[in-house]
mmCIF file of C-alpha atoms in Angstrom:
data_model
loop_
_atom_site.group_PDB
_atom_site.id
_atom_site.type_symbol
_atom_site.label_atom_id
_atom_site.label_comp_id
_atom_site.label_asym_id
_atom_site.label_seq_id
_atom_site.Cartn_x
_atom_site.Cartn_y
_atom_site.Cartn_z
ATOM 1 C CA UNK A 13 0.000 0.000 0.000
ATOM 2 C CA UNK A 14 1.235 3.068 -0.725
ATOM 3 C CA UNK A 15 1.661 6.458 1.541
ATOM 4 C CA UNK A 16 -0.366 9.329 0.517
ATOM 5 C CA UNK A 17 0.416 12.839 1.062
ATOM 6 C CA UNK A 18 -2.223 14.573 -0.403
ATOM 7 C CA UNK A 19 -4.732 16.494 1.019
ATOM 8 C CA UNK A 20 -3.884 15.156 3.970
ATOM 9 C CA UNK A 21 -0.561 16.822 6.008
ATOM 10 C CA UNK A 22 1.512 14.962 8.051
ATOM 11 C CA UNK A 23 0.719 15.023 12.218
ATOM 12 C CA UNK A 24 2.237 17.895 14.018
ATOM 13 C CA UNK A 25 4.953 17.288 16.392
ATOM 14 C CA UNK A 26 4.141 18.090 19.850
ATOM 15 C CA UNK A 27 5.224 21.094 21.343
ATOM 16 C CA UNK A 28 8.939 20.706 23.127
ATOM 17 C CA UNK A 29 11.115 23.310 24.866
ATOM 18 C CA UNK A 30 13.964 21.662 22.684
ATOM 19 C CA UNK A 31 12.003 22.131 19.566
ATOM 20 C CA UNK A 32 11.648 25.536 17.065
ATOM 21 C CA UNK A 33 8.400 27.136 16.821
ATOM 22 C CA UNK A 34 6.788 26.152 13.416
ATOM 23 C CA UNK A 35 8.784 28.031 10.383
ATOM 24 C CA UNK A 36 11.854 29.889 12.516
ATOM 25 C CA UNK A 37 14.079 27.579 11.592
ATOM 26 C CA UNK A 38 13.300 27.598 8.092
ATOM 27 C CA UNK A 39 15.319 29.386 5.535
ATOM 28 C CA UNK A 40 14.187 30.564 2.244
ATOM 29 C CA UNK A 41 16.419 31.297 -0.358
ATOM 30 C CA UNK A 42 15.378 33.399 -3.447
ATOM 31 C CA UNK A 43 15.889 35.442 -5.881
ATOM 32 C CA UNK A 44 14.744 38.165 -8.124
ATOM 33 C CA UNK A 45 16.044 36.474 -11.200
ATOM 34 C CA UNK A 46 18.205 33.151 -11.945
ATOM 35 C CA UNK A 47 21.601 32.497 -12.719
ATOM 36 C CA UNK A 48 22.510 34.524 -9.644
ATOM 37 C CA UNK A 49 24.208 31.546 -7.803
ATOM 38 C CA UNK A 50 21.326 30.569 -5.649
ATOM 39 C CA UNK A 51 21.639 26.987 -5.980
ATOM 40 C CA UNK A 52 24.973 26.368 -5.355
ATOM 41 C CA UNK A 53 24.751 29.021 -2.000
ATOM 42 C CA UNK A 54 21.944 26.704 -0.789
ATOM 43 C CA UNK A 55 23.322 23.657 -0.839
ATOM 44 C CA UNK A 56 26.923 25.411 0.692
ATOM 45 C CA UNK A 57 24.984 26.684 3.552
ATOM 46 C CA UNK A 58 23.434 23.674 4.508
ATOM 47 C CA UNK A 59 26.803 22.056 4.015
ATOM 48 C CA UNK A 60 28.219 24.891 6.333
ATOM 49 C CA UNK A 61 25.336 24.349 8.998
ATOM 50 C CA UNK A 62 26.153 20.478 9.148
ATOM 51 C CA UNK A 63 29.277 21.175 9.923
ATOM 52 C CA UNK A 64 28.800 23.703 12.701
ATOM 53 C CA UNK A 65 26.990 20.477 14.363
ATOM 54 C CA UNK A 66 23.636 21.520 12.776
ATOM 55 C CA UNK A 67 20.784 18.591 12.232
ATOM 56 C CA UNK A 68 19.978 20.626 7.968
ATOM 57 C CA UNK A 69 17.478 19.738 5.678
ATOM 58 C CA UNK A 70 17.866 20.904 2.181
ATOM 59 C CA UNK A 71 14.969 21.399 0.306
ATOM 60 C CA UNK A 72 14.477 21.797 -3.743
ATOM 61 C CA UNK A 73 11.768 23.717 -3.844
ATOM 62 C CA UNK A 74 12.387 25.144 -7.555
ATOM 63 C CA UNK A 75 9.745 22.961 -8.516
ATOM 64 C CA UNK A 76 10.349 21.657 -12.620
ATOM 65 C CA UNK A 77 13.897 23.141 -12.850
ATOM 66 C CA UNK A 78 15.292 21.222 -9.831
ATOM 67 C CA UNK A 79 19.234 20.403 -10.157
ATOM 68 C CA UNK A 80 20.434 20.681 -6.616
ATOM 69 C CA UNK A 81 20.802 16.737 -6.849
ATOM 70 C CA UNK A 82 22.630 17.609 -9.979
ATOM 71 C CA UNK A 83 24.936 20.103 -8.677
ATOM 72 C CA UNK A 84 25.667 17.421 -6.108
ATOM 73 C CA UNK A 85 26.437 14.415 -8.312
ATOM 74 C CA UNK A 86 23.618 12.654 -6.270
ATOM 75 C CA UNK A 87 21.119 9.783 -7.072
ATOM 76 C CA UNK A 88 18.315 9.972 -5.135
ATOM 77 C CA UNK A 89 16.243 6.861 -4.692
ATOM 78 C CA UNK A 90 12.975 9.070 -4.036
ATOM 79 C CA UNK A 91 12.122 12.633 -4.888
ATOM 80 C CA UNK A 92 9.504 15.616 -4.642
ATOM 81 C CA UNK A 93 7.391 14.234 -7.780
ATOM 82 C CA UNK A 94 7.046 11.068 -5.919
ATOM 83 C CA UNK A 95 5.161 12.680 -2.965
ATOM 84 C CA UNK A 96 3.328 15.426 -5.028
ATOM 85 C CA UNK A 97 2.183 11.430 -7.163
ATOM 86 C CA UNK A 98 1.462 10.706 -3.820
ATOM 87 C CA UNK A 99 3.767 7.476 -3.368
ATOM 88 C CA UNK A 100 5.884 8.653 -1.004
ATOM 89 C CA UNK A 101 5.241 10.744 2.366
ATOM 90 C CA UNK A 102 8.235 14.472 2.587
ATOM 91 C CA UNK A 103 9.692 12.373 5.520
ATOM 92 C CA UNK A 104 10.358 9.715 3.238
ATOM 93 C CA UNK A 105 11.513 11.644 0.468
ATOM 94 C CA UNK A 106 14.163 12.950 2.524
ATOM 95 C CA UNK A 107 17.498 11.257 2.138
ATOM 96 C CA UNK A 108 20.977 11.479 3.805
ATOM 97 C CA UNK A 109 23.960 13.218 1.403
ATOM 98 C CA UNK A 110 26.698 11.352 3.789
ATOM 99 C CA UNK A 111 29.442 14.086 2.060
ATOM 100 C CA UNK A 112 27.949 16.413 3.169
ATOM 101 C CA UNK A 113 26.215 15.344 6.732
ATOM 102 C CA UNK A 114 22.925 16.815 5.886
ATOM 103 C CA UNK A 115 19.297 15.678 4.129
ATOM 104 C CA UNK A 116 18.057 16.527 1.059
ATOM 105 C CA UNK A 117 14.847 16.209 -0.221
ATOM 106 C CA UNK A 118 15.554 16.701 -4.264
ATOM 107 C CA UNK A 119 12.889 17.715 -6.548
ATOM 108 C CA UNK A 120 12.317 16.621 -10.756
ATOM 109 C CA UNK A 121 14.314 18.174 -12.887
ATOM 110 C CA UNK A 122 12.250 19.020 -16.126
ATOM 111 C CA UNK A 123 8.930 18.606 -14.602
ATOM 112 C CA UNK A 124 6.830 21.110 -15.592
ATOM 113 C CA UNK A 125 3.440 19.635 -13.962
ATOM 114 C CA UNK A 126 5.246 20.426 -10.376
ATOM 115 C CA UNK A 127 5.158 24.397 -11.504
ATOM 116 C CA UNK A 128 1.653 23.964 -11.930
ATOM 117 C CA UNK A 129 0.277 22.384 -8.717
ATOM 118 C CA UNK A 130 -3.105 23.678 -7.994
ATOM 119 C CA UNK A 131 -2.858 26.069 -4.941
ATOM 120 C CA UNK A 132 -4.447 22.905 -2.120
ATOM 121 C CA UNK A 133 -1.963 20.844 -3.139
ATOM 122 C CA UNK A 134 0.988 23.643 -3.035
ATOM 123 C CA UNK A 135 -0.176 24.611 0.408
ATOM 124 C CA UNK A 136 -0.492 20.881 1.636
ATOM 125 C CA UNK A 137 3.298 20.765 0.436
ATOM 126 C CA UNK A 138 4.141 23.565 2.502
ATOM 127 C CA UNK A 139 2.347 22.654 5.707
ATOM 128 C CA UNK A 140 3.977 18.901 5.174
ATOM 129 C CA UNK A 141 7.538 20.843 5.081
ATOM 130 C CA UNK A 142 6.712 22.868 7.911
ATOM 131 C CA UNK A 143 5.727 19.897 10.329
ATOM 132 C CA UNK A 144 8.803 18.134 8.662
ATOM 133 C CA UNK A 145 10.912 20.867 10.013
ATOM 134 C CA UNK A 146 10.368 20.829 13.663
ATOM 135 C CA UNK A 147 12.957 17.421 13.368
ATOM 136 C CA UNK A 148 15.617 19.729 12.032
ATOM 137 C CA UNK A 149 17.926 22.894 13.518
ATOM 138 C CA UNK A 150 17.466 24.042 10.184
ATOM 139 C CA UNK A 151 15.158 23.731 7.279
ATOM 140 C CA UNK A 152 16.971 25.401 3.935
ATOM 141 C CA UNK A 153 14.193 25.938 0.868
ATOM 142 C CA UNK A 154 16.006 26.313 -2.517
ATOM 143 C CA UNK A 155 13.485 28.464 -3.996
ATOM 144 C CA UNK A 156 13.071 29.468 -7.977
ATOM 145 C CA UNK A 157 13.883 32.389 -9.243
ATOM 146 C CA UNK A 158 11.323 34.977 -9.059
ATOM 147 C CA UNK A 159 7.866 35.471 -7.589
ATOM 148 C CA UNK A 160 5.533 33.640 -8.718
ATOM 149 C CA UNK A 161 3.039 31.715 -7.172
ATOM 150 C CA UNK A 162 5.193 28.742 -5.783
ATOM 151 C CA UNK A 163 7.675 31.089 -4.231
ATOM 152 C CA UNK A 164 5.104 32.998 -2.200
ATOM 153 C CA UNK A 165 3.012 30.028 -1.187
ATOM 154 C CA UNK A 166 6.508 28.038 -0.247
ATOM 155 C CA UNK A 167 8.219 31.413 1.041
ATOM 156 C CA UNK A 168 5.922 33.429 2.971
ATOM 157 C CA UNK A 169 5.756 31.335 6.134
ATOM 158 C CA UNK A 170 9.766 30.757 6.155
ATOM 159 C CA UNK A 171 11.665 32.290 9.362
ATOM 160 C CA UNK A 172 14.049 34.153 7.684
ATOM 161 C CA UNK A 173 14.370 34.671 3.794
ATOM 162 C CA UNK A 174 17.631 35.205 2.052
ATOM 163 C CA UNK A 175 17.578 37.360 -1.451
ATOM 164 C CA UNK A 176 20.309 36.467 -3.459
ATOM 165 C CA UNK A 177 21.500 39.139 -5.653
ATOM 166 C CA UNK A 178 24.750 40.364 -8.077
ATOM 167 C CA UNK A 179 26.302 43.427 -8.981
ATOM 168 C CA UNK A 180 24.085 43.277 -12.528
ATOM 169 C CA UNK A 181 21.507 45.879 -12.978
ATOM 170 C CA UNK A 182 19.049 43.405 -13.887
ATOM 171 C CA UNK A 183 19.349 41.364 -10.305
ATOM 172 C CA UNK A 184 19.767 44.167 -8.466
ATOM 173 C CA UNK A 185 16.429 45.361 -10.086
ATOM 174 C CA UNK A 186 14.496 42.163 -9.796
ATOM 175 C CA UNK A 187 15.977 41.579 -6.431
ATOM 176 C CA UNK A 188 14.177 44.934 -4.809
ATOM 177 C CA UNK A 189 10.946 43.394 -6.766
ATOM 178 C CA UNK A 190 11.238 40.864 -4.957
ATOM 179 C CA UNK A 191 11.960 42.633 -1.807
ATOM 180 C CA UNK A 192 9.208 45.125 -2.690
ATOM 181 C CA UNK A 193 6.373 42.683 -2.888
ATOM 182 C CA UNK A 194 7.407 40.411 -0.386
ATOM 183 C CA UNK A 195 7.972 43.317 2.157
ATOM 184 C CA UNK A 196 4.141 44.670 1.190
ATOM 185 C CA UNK A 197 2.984 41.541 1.592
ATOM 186 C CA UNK A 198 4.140 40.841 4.947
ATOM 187 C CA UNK A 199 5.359 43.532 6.795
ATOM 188 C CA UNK A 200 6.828 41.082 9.452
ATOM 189 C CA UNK A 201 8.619 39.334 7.049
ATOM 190 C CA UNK A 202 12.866 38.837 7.551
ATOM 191 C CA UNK A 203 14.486 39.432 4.687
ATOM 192 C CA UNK A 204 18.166 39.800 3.812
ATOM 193 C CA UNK A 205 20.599 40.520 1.601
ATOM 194 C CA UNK A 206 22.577 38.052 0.047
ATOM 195 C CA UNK A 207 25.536 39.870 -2.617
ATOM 196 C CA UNK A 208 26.872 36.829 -4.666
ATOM 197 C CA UNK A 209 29.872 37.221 -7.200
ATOM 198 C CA UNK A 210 31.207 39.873 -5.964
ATOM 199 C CA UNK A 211 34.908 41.349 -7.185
ATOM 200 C CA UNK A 212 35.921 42.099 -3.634
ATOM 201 C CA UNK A 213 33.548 43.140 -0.332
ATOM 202 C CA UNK A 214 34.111 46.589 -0.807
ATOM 203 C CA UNK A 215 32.579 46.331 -4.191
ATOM 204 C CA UNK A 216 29.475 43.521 -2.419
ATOM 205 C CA UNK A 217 29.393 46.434 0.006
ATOM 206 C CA UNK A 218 28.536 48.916 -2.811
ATOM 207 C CA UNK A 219 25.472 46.092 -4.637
ATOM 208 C CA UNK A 220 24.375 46.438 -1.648
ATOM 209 C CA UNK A 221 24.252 49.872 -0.769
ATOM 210 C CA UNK A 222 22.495 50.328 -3.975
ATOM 211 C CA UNK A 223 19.628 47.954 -2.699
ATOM 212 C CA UNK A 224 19.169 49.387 0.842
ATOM 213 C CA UNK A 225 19.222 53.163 -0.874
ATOM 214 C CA UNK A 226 16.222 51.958 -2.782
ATOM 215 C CA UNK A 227 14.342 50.197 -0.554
ATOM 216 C CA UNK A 228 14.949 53.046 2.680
ATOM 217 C CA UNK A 229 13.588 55.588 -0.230
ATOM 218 C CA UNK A 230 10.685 53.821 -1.381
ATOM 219 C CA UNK A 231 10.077 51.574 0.925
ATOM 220 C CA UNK A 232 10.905 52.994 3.974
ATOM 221 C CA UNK A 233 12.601 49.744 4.718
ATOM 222 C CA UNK A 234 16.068 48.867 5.871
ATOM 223 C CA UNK A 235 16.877 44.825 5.063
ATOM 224 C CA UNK A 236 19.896 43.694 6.427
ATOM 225 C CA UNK A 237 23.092 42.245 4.643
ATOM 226 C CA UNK A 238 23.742 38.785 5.622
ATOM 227 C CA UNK A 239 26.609 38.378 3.940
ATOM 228 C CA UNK A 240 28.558 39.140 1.045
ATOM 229 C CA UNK A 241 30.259 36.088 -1.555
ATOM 230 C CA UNK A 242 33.174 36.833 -3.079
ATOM 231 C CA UNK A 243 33.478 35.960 -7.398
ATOM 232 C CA UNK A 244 35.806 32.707 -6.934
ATOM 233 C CA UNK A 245 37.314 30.320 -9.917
ATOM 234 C CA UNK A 246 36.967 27.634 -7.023
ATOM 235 C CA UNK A 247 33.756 27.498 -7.418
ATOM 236 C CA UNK A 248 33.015 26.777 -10.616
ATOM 237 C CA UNK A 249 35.628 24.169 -10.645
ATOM 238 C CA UNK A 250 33.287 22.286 -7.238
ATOM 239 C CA UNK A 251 30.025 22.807 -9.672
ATOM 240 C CA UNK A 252 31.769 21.211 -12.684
ATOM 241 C CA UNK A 253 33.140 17.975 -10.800
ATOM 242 C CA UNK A 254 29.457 17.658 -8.256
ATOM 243 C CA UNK A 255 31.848 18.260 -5.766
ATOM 244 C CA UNK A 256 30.423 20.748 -2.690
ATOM 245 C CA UNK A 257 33.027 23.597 -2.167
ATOM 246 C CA UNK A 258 33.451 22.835 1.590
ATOM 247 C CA UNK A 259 34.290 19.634 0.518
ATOM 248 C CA UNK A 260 36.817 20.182 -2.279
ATOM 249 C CA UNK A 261 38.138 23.837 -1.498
ATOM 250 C CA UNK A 262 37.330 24.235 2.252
ATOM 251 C CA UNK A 263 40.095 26.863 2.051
ATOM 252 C CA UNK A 264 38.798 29.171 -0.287
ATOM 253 C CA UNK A 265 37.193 32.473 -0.505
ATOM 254 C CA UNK A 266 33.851 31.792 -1.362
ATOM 255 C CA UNK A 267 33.508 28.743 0.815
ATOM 256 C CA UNK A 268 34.684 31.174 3.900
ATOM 257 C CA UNK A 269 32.925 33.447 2.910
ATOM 258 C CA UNK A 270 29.533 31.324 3.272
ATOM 259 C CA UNK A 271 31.256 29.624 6.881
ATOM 260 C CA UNK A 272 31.149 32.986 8.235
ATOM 261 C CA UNK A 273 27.467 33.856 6.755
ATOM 262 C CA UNK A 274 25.792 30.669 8.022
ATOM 263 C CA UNK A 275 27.977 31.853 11.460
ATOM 264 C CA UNK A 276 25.670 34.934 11.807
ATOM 265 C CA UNK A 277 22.886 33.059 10.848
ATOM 266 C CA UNK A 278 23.031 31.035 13.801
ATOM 267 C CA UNK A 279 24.359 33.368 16.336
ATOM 268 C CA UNK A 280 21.285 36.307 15.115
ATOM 269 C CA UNK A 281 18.813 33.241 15.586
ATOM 270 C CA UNK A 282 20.103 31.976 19.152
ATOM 271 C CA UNK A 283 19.864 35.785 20.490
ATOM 272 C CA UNK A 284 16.440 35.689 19.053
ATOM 273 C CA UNK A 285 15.575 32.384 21.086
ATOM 274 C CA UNK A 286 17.585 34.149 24.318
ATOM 275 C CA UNK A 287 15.604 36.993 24.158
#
């Protein structure tokens, strides 16, 4: 007999003083447009988190473009169209990269029916992810690029949601549209800056800048930077073999650069908890 997932959402964890309220521990990441690095920053974070000692779930949640198992080099016996089919519950679907010490739950590369879930099912999904992530320190949502309907059903509940950006007029643009409508949206919502590629942090620093100018003069909001990734030939190198960066150049730039980020991460979400 098989599992079903749909309508039905997993059972809710009960409540636990060791546990995360439902969605803080979830990161989102996005972006205003693609080929801005998002991808390969998810899966490096998660990778970073696991080895700070953190129990990290990556999820694939660019639903019909998914390659994070690609990136990777990995084969996953069971996958995101396999629970939207219903054949498989999320908790089964997630799997164990031993490389890299954390879960992944991969989606379907070139499966353009998962883009098109009608809106019970997409919310089922999320709730199911949700639940799913009270049995992780962290919860990290590979989101596609832009914002559709997927990314703000999948996004808007996250705890924190990082927009990944470059120095290119065209992300920077569609990176405050994203801002924009998520912040009007949800007023409540975290969102940070992400600068990927950049020459040097001075120059990340500057992408940046350009951002918060807009947003403080239009918005009359101030998201923080979260972190700033330096333009590094060692990446590229990690993507081409389906090697992760921490993995096969734990000593360079970018992958420091993402140590320290997922650092802050942690540290801004345990004086959170404190207060």
């Amino acid at each position: 007999m098989t599992e079903k997932v749909f309508p039905a959402s997993a059972p809710t964890a009960p409540a636990s003083n060791v546990r995360p309220l439902r969605g803080r521990n979830v990161i989102a990441v996005a972006s205003g447009k693609g080929g801005v690095g998002k991808t390969w920053f998810s899966i490096t974070l998660a990778h970073a988190l696991a080895r700070m000692g953190k129990n990290a779930l990556l999820f694939d949640g660019d639903l019909g473009l998914a390659n994070v198992d690609i990136q990777l080099g990995f084969q996953p016996k069971r996958d995101l169209g396999q629970v939207i089919e219903g054949t498989v519950t999320l908790q089964r679907a997630a799997e164990r990269f031993p490389d890299g010490g954390f879960d992944i739950i991969a989606g379907r590369s070139g499966s353009g029916t998962l883009a098109t879930l009608p809106s019970q099912a997409l919310s089922s999904l999320r709730n199911d992810l949700f639940d799913l992530a009270r049995d992780y320190d962290y919860v990290i949502m590979d989101m596609g690029a832009g914002v559709d309907r997927t990314v703000r059903t999948l996004c808007g509940p996250a705890g924190t949601t990082l927009v990944v950006t470059n120095d290119e007029p065209t992300s920077i643009t569609d990176a405050y549209a994203f801002i924009k409508l998520t912040h009007v949206t949800n007023r409540n919502a975290d969102l940070r800056v992400v600068v990927n590629l950049a020459q040097t942090l001075k120059e990340g620093d500057r992408t940046y800048g350009t951002i918060l100018k807009a947003c403080q003069n239009f918005l009359k909001f101030k998201p923080p930077l979260a972190g700033i990734i330096r333009r590094d030939l060692k990446v590229r190198d990690a993507i081409r073999n389906q090697i992760p960066i921490l993995t096969r150049s734990p000593g360079s730039d970018a992958a420091n650069d993402v140590l320290q980020l997922a650092q802050r991460l942690v540290k801004s979400k345990e004086s959170v908890e404190k207060a």
